[in-house]
Amino acid sequence: MSSPPNTANTRPQSPAAICASALLEEGGSGFRFELDWRGGRAAAFVIRHQGRVHAYLNRCGHVPVELDWQPGEFFDPSRLYLVCATHGALYDPATGNCLGGRCDGRGLVVLPIEERDGHIYLIEEI
Ligand code: FES
């Protein structure tokens, strides 16, 4: 019998489990995590938007810096868009597409995830 993933705001026991679904409120704080990425480790995050969860590398399309303006805070004040804290680029939470600003058409890198059994899982490391 396998152990259930952690529900705390820490690295989960299962390498594929990111966090508990209950941690992600609609348009609320995101959950930061790391994954293997092109031979190294990369920062990433997962958020909930319009009832669905979405995960992206935590890397702006303008300059490869992390987006959050406070740890885990990715949404703009309207809670409709993701915003880069550095220069204010706006992204679509559902697709990661650049909607305006210095991202200049360069969207976020989408990560494959699924939500099941009360948890969010990375389907595969890229
Ligand atoms: S680094 Fe994100 S908009 Fe410039």
Short mmCIF file of N, CA and C and ligand atoms in Angstrom, two decimals:
data_model
loop_
_atom_site.label_atom_id
_atom_site.label_comp_id
_atom_site.label_asym_id
_atom_site.label_seq_id
_atom_site.Cartn_x
_atom_site.Cartn_y
_atom_site.Cartn_z
N MET A 1 0.85 -1.18 0.00
CA MET A 1 0.00 0.00 0.00
C MET A 1 0.89 1.24 0.00
N SER A 2 0.61 2.17 -0.89
CA SER A 2 1.45 3.36 -0.98
C SER A 2 0.96 4.43 -0.02
N SER A 3 1.87 5.33 0.35
CA SER A 3 1.52 6.43 1.25
C SER A 3 0.80 7.51 0.49
N PRO A 4 -0.18 8.17 1.12
CA PRO A 4 -0.86 9.29 0.44
C PRO A 4 0.09 10.47 0.35
N PRO A 5 -0.10 11.31 -0.65
CA PRO A 5 0.74 12.50 -0.77
C PRO A 5 0.52 13.43 0.41
N ASN A 6 1.51 14.25 0.69
CA ASN A 6 1.39 15.25 1.75
C ASN A 6 0.29 16.24 1.40
N THR A 7 -0.37 16.74 2.41
CA THR A 7 -1.33 17.82 2.19
C THR A 7 -0.76 19.13 2.70
N ALA A 8 0.42 19.09 3.30
CA ALA A 8 1.05 20.32 3.78
C ALA A 8 1.70 21.05 2.62
N ASN A 9 2.08 22.28 2.87
CA ASN A 9 2.67 23.12 1.83
C ASN A 9 4.17 22.82 1.72
N THR A 10 4.48 21.54 1.47
CA THR A 10 5.87 21.09 1.35
C THR A 10 5.96 20.15 0.18
N ARG A 11 7.18 19.76 -0.14
CA ARG A 11 7.40 18.82 -1.24
C ARG A 11 6.66 17.53 -0.93
N PRO A 12 5.83 17.03 -1.85
CA PRO A 12 5.06 15.83 -1.59
C PRO A 12 5.93 14.57 -1.55
N GLN A 13 5.41 13.52 -0.89
CA GLN A 13 6.15 12.26 -0.80
C GLN A 13 6.23 11.59 -2.15
N SER A 14 5.14 11.58 -2.88
CA SER A 14 5.15 10.99 -4.20
C SER A 14 5.82 11.96 -5.16
N PRO A 15 6.78 11.51 -5.97
CA PRO A 15 7.46 12.45 -6.86
C PRO A 15 6.54 13.07 -7.89
N ALA A 16 5.40 12.46 -8.17
CA ALA A 16 4.51 13.00 -9.18
C ALA A 16 3.41 13.87 -8.60
N ALA A 17 3.19 13.81 -7.28
CA ALA A 17 2.13 14.61 -6.66
C ALA A 17 2.65 16.00 -6.34
N ILE A 18 1.91 17.02 -6.75
CA ILE A 18 2.33 18.39 -6.51
C ILE A 18 1.79 18.90 -5.18
N CYS A 19 0.48 18.80 -4.99
CA CYS A 19 -0.13 19.28 -3.76
C CYS A 19 -1.57 18.78 -3.69
N ALA A 20 -2.19 19.05 -2.56
CA ALA A 20 -3.60 18.71 -2.39
C ALA A 20 -4.46 19.73 -3.15
N SER A 21 -5.53 19.26 -3.75
CA SER A 21 -6.45 20.14 -4.48
C SER A 21 -6.97 21.27 -3.60
N ALA A 22 -7.21 20.98 -2.34
CA ALA A 22 -7.81 21.96 -1.43
C ALA A 22 -6.93 23.18 -1.21
N LEU A 23 -5.65 23.07 -1.52
CA LEU A 23 -4.75 24.21 -1.34
C LEU A 23 -5.00 25.30 -2.37
N LEU A 24 -5.64 24.95 -3.47
CA LEU A 24 -5.79 25.91 -4.56
C LEU A 24 -7.22 26.43 -4.63
N GLU A 25 -7.39 27.68 -4.23
CA GLU A 25 -8.70 28.33 -4.35
C GLU A 25 -8.79 29.04 -5.69
N GLU A 26 -10.01 29.19 -6.14
CA GLU A 26 -10.27 29.89 -7.40
C GLU A 26 -9.64 31.28 -7.40
N GLY A 27 -8.71 31.52 -8.32
CA GLY A 27 -8.07 32.83 -8.42
C GLY A 27 -7.23 33.20 -7.21
N GLY A 28 -6.89 32.23 -6.41
CA GLY A 28 -6.16 32.49 -5.17
C GLY A 28 -4.67 32.23 -5.31
N SER A 29 -4.04 32.04 -4.19
CA SER A 29 -2.60 31.80 -4.19
C SER A 29 -2.28 30.53 -4.96
N GLY A 30 -1.16 30.56 -5.65
CA GLY A 30 -0.67 29.38 -6.34
C GLY A 30 0.21 28.56 -5.42
N PHE A 31 0.56 27.38 -5.89
CA PHE A 31 1.46 26.51 -5.15
C PHE A 31 2.75 26.39 -5.94
N ARG A 32 3.84 26.77 -5.33
CA ARG A 32 5.14 26.70 -5.99
C ARG A 32 5.74 25.31 -5.81
N PHE A 33 6.39 24.82 -6.83
CA PHE A 33 7.11 23.55 -6.74
C PHE A 33 8.27 23.57 -7.71
N GLU A 34 9.08 22.54 -7.66
CA GLU A 34 10.21 22.42 -8.58
C GLU A 34 10.09 21.13 -9.34
N LEU A 35 10.71 21.09 -10.50
CA LEU A 35 10.74 19.86 -11.29
C LEU A 35 12.05 19.81 -12.06
N ASP A 36 12.36 18.61 -12.55
CA ASP A 36 13.52 18.46 -13.41
C ASP A 36 13.21 19.13 -14.74
N TRP A 37 14.15 19.91 -15.24
CA TRP A 37 13.92 20.65 -16.47
C TRP A 37 15.23 20.80 -17.22
N ARG A 38 15.32 20.13 -18.34
CA ARG A 38 16.49 20.25 -19.22
C ARG A 38 17.80 20.08 -18.48
N GLY A 39 17.87 19.00 -17.70
CA GLY A 39 19.11 18.67 -17.02
C GLY A 39 19.34 19.39 -15.70
N GLY A 40 18.42 20.23 -15.28
CA GLY A 40 18.55 20.93 -14.01
C GLY A 40 17.22 20.95 -13.28
N ARG A 41 17.11 21.81 -12.33
CA ARG A 41 15.86 22.00 -11.61
C ARG A 41 15.27 23.34 -12.00
N ALA A 42 13.95 23.42 -12.07
CA ALA A 42 13.29 24.65 -12.45
C ALA A 42 12.12 24.92 -11.51
N ALA A 43 11.87 26.19 -11.28
CA ALA A 43 10.72 26.60 -10.47
C ALA A 43 9.46 26.55 -11.32
N ALA A 44 8.37 26.14 -10.70
CA ALA A 44 7.09 26.03 -11.40
C ALA A 44 5.98 26.36 -10.40
N PHE A 45 4.77 26.49 -10.92
CA PHE A 45 3.64 26.75 -10.03
C PHE A 45 2.36 26.21 -10.63
N VAL A 46 1.41 26.02 -9.76
CA VAL A 46 0.08 25.57 -10.17
C VAL A 46 -0.94 26.52 -9.56
N ILE A 47 -1.99 26.84 -10.35
CA ILE A 47 -3.05 27.74 -9.89
C ILE A 47 -4.40 27.15 -10.30
N ARG A 48 -5.46 27.70 -9.71
CA ARG A 48 -6.81 27.29 -10.12
C ARG A 48 -7.50 28.50 -10.76
N HIS A 49 -8.08 28.25 -11.93
CA HIS A 49 -8.77 29.30 -12.68
C HIS A 49 -9.99 28.70 -13.35
N GLN A 50 -11.15 29.30 -13.11
CA GLN A 50 -12.42 28.83 -13.66
C GLN A 50 -12.61 27.33 -13.39
N GLY A 51 -12.25 26.94 -12.18
CA GLY A 51 -12.48 25.58 -11.71
C GLY A 51 -11.43 24.57 -12.11
N ARG A 52 -10.53 24.93 -12.98
CA ARG A 52 -9.53 23.98 -13.44
C ARG A 52 -8.15 24.39 -12.94
N VAL A 53 -7.28 23.39 -12.80
CA VAL A 53 -5.92 23.68 -12.38
C VAL A 53 -5.02 23.76 -13.60
N HIS A 54 -4.02 24.63 -13.50
CA HIS A 54 -3.07 24.84 -14.59
C HIS A 54 -1.69 25.01 -13.97
N ALA A 55 -0.69 24.45 -14.64
CA ALA A 55 0.67 24.56 -14.12
C ALA A 55 1.60 25.10 -15.21
N TYR A 56 2.54 25.90 -14.77
CA TYR A 56 3.49 26.53 -15.70
C TYR A 56 4.86 26.60 -15.05
N LEU A 57 5.89 26.68 -15.88
CA LEU A 57 7.19 27.06 -15.34
C LEU A 57 7.06 28.46 -14.78
N ASN A 58 7.73 28.71 -13.69
CA ASN A 58 7.69 30.04 -13.07
C ASN A 58 8.77 30.89 -13.74
N ARG A 59 8.49 31.25 -14.99
CA ARG A 59 9.50 31.92 -15.81
C ARG A 59 8.80 32.83 -16.81
N CYS A 60 9.06 34.10 -16.71
CA CYS A 60 8.41 35.07 -17.59
C CYS A 60 8.88 34.91 -19.03
N GLY A 61 8.01 35.24 -19.98
CA GLY A 61 8.38 35.20 -21.38
C GLY A 61 9.27 36.34 -21.81
N HIS A 62 9.37 37.37 -21.02
CA HIS A 62 10.21 38.52 -21.34
C HIS A 62 11.65 38.26 -20.93
N VAL A 63 11.87 38.08 -19.66
CA VAL A 63 13.17 37.75 -19.09
C VAL A 63 12.92 36.53 -18.20
N PRO A 64 13.80 35.56 -18.21
CA PRO A 64 13.50 34.33 -17.44
C PRO A 64 13.62 34.49 -15.93
N VAL A 65 12.74 35.31 -15.37
CA VAL A 65 12.66 35.49 -13.92
C VAL A 65 11.32 34.96 -13.44
N GLU A 66 11.23 34.69 -12.15
CA GLU A 66 9.98 34.19 -11.58
C GLU A 66 8.93 35.30 -11.58
N LEU A 67 7.68 34.89 -11.73
CA LEU A 67 6.60 35.87 -11.89
C LEU A 67 6.04 36.41 -10.58
N ASP A 68 5.95 35.60 -9.55
CA ASP A 68 5.15 35.98 -8.38
C ASP A 68 5.66 37.24 -7.68
N TRP A 69 4.69 38.07 -7.28
CA TRP A 69 5.01 39.35 -6.62
C TRP A 69 5.17 39.17 -5.13
N GLN A 70 4.63 38.10 -4.59
CA GLN A 70 4.92 37.59 -3.26
C GLN A 70 4.98 36.09 -3.48
N PRO A 71 5.70 35.33 -2.68
CA PRO A 71 5.77 33.90 -2.94
C PRO A 71 4.37 33.28 -3.08
N GLY A 72 4.10 32.70 -4.24
CA GLY A 72 2.83 32.04 -4.49
C GLY A 72 1.73 32.95 -5.00
N GLU A 73 2.00 34.23 -5.15
CA GLU A 73 0.97 35.17 -5.63
C GLU A 73 1.24 35.51 -7.10
N PHE A 74 0.37 35.00 -7.97
CA PHE A 74 0.56 35.13 -9.42
C PHE A 74 -0.55 35.94 -10.09
N PHE A 75 -1.70 36.02 -9.46
CA PHE A 75 -2.82 36.72 -10.08
C PHE A 75 -2.71 38.24 -9.87
N ASP A 76 -3.23 38.96 -10.86
CA ASP A 76 -3.32 40.42 -10.71
C ASP A 76 -4.50 40.73 -9.78
N PRO A 77 -4.72 42.00 -9.43
CA PRO A 77 -5.80 42.31 -8.48
C PRO A 77 -7.19 41.88 -8.94
N SER A 78 -7.42 41.82 -10.26
CA SER A 78 -8.73 41.39 -10.76
C SER A 78 -8.94 39.89 -10.60
N ARG A 79 -7.88 39.15 -10.36
CA ARG A 79 -7.90 37.68 -10.25
C ARG A 79 -8.25 37.01 -11.57
N LEU A 80 -8.16 37.74 -12.67
CA LEU A 80 -8.48 37.19 -13.99
C LEU A 80 -7.24 36.87 -14.81
N TYR A 81 -6.10 37.45 -14.44
CA TYR A 81 -4.88 37.29 -15.22
C TYR A 81 -3.71 36.95 -14.31
N LEU A 82 -2.72 36.30 -14.89
CA LEU A 82 -1.44 36.12 -14.20
C LEU A 82 -0.58 37.32 -14.59
N VAL A 83 0.17 37.82 -13.64
CA VAL A 83 0.96 39.02 -13.90
C VAL A 83 2.40 38.79 -13.47
N CYS A 84 3.32 39.30 -14.27
CA CYS A 84 4.73 39.24 -13.90
C CYS A 84 5.04 40.43 -13.00
N ALA A 85 5.65 40.15 -11.87
CA ALA A 85 5.93 41.21 -10.90
C ALA A 85 7.00 42.18 -11.39
N THR A 86 7.84 41.76 -12.33
CA THR A 86 8.97 42.61 -12.70
C THR A 86 8.55 43.77 -13.60
N HIS A 87 7.86 43.48 -14.71
CA HIS A 87 7.45 44.56 -15.62
C HIS A 87 5.97 44.52 -15.96
N GLY A 88 5.21 43.65 -15.34
CA GLY A 88 3.76 43.68 -15.48
C GLY A 88 3.16 42.96 -16.68
N ALA A 89 3.91 42.09 -17.33
CA ALA A 89 3.31 41.31 -18.43
C ALA A 89 2.11 40.53 -17.91
N LEU A 90 1.08 40.41 -18.75
CA LEU A 90 -0.13 39.69 -18.38
C LEU A 90 -0.25 38.41 -19.18
N TYR A 91 -0.67 37.35 -18.50
CA TYR A 91 -0.83 36.04 -19.11
C TYR A 91 -2.23 35.50 -18.84
N ASP A 92 -2.71 34.71 -19.78
CA ASP A 92 -4.00 34.02 -19.62
C ASP A 92 -3.80 32.85 -18.67
N PRO A 93 -4.52 32.82 -17.54
CA PRO A 93 -4.33 31.71 -16.58
C PRO A 93 -4.69 30.35 -17.16
N ALA A 94 -5.56 30.31 -18.16
CA ALA A 94 -6.02 29.04 -18.72
C ALA A 94 -5.06 28.45 -19.75
N THR A 95 -4.24 29.30 -20.36
CA THR A 95 -3.37 28.82 -21.44
C THR A 95 -1.91 29.20 -21.25
N GLY A 96 -1.64 30.21 -20.45
CA GLY A 96 -0.28 30.74 -20.32
C GLY A 96 0.08 31.69 -21.45
N ASN A 97 -0.84 31.95 -22.36
CA ASN A 97 -0.55 32.86 -23.48
C ASN A 97 -0.32 34.28 -22.98
N CYS A 98 0.61 34.96 -23.64
CA CYS A 98 0.87 36.37 -23.35
C CYS A 98 -0.31 37.18 -23.83
N LEU A 99 -0.86 38.03 -22.96
CA LEU A 99 -2.00 38.87 -23.32
C LEU A 99 -1.62 40.34 -23.48
N GLY A 100 -0.44 40.69 -23.01
CA GLY A 100 -0.03 42.07 -23.14
C GLY A 100 1.21 42.35 -22.31
N GLY A 101 1.91 43.40 -22.72
CA GLY A 101 3.11 43.77 -21.99
C GLY A 101 4.35 43.22 -22.64
N ARG A 102 5.41 43.21 -21.89
CA ARG A 102 6.72 42.90 -22.45
C ARG A 102 6.93 41.43 -22.81
N CYS A 103 5.99 40.56 -22.49
CA CYS A 103 6.14 39.17 -22.94
C CYS A 103 6.06 39.10 -24.46
N ASP A 104 5.42 40.12 -25.08
CA ASP A 104 5.46 40.29 -26.54
C ASP A 104 5.16 38.99 -27.29
N GLY A 105 4.10 38.31 -26.91
CA GLY A 105 3.68 37.10 -27.59
C GLY A 105 4.31 35.82 -27.09
N ARG A 106 5.28 35.92 -26.19
CA ARG A 106 5.92 34.71 -25.66
C ARG A 106 5.18 34.28 -24.40
N GLY A 107 4.53 33.15 -24.47
CA GLY A 107 3.73 32.66 -23.36
C GLY A 107 4.54 31.89 -22.34
N LEU A 108 3.83 31.44 -21.33
CA LEU A 108 4.45 30.60 -20.30
C LEU A 108 4.58 29.17 -20.80
N VAL A 109 5.51 28.43 -20.22
CA VAL A 109 5.67 27.02 -20.57
C VAL A 109 4.65 26.20 -19.78
N VAL A 110 3.76 25.53 -20.51
CA VAL A 110 2.69 24.74 -19.91
C VAL A 110 3.25 23.41 -19.42
N LEU A 111 2.85 23.01 -18.21
CA LEU A 111 3.26 21.71 -17.67
C LEU A 111 2.05 20.78 -17.62
N PRO A 112 2.23 19.51 -17.98
CA PRO A 112 1.11 18.58 -18.00
C PRO A 112 0.75 18.09 -16.60
N ILE A 113 -0.45 18.40 -16.17
CA ILE A 113 -0.90 17.98 -14.84
C ILE A 113 -2.31 17.41 -14.93
N GLU A 114 -2.71 16.74 -13.88
CA GLU A 114 -4.09 16.30 -13.77
C GLU A 114 -4.50 16.38 -12.31
N GLU A 115 -5.79 16.58 -12.10
CA GLU A 115 -6.35 16.62 -10.76
C GLU A 115 -7.21 15.40 -10.59
N ARG A 116 -6.90 14.60 -9.57
CA ARG A 116 -7.71 13.41 -9.29
C ARG A 116 -7.54 13.02 -7.82
N ASP A 117 -8.59 12.44 -7.29
CA ASP A 117 -8.56 11.94 -5.91
C ASP A 117 -8.09 12.99 -4.91
N GLY A 118 -8.45 14.24 -5.17
CA GLY A 118 -8.14 15.29 -4.21
C GLY A 118 -6.72 15.80 -4.25
N HIS A 119 -5.99 15.43 -5.28
CA HIS A 119 -4.61 15.89 -5.40
C HIS A 119 -4.31 16.30 -6.84
N ILE A 120 -3.23 17.01 -7.00
CA ILE A 120 -2.79 17.45 -8.32
C ILE A 120 -1.46 16.76 -8.61
N TYR A 121 -1.39 16.18 -9.79
CA TYR A 121 -0.23 15.37 -10.15
C TYR A 121 0.43 15.91 -11.41
N LEU A 122 1.73 15.91 -11.40
CA LEU A 122 2.48 16.13 -12.62
C LEU A 122 2.43 14.83 -13.40
N ILE A 123 1.93 14.87 -14.61
CA ILE A 123 1.76 13.65 -15.38
C ILE A 123 3.10 13.09 -15.81
N GLU A 124 4.01 13.97 -16.18
CA GLU A 124 5.35 13.53 -16.57
C GLU A 124 6.29 14.68 -16.36
N GLU A 125 7.53 14.36 -16.00
CA GLU A 125 8.54 15.41 -15.92
C GLU A 125 9.04 15.63 -17.34
N ILE A 126 9.27 16.85 -17.71
CA ILE A 126 9.66 17.17 -19.08
C ILE A 126 11.16 17.18 -19.22
S1 FES B 1 10.49 40.09 -16.69
FE1 FES B 1 8.35 39.71 -16.80
S2 FES B 1 7.57 41.38 -17.90
FE2 FES B 1 9.71 41.75 -17.85
#
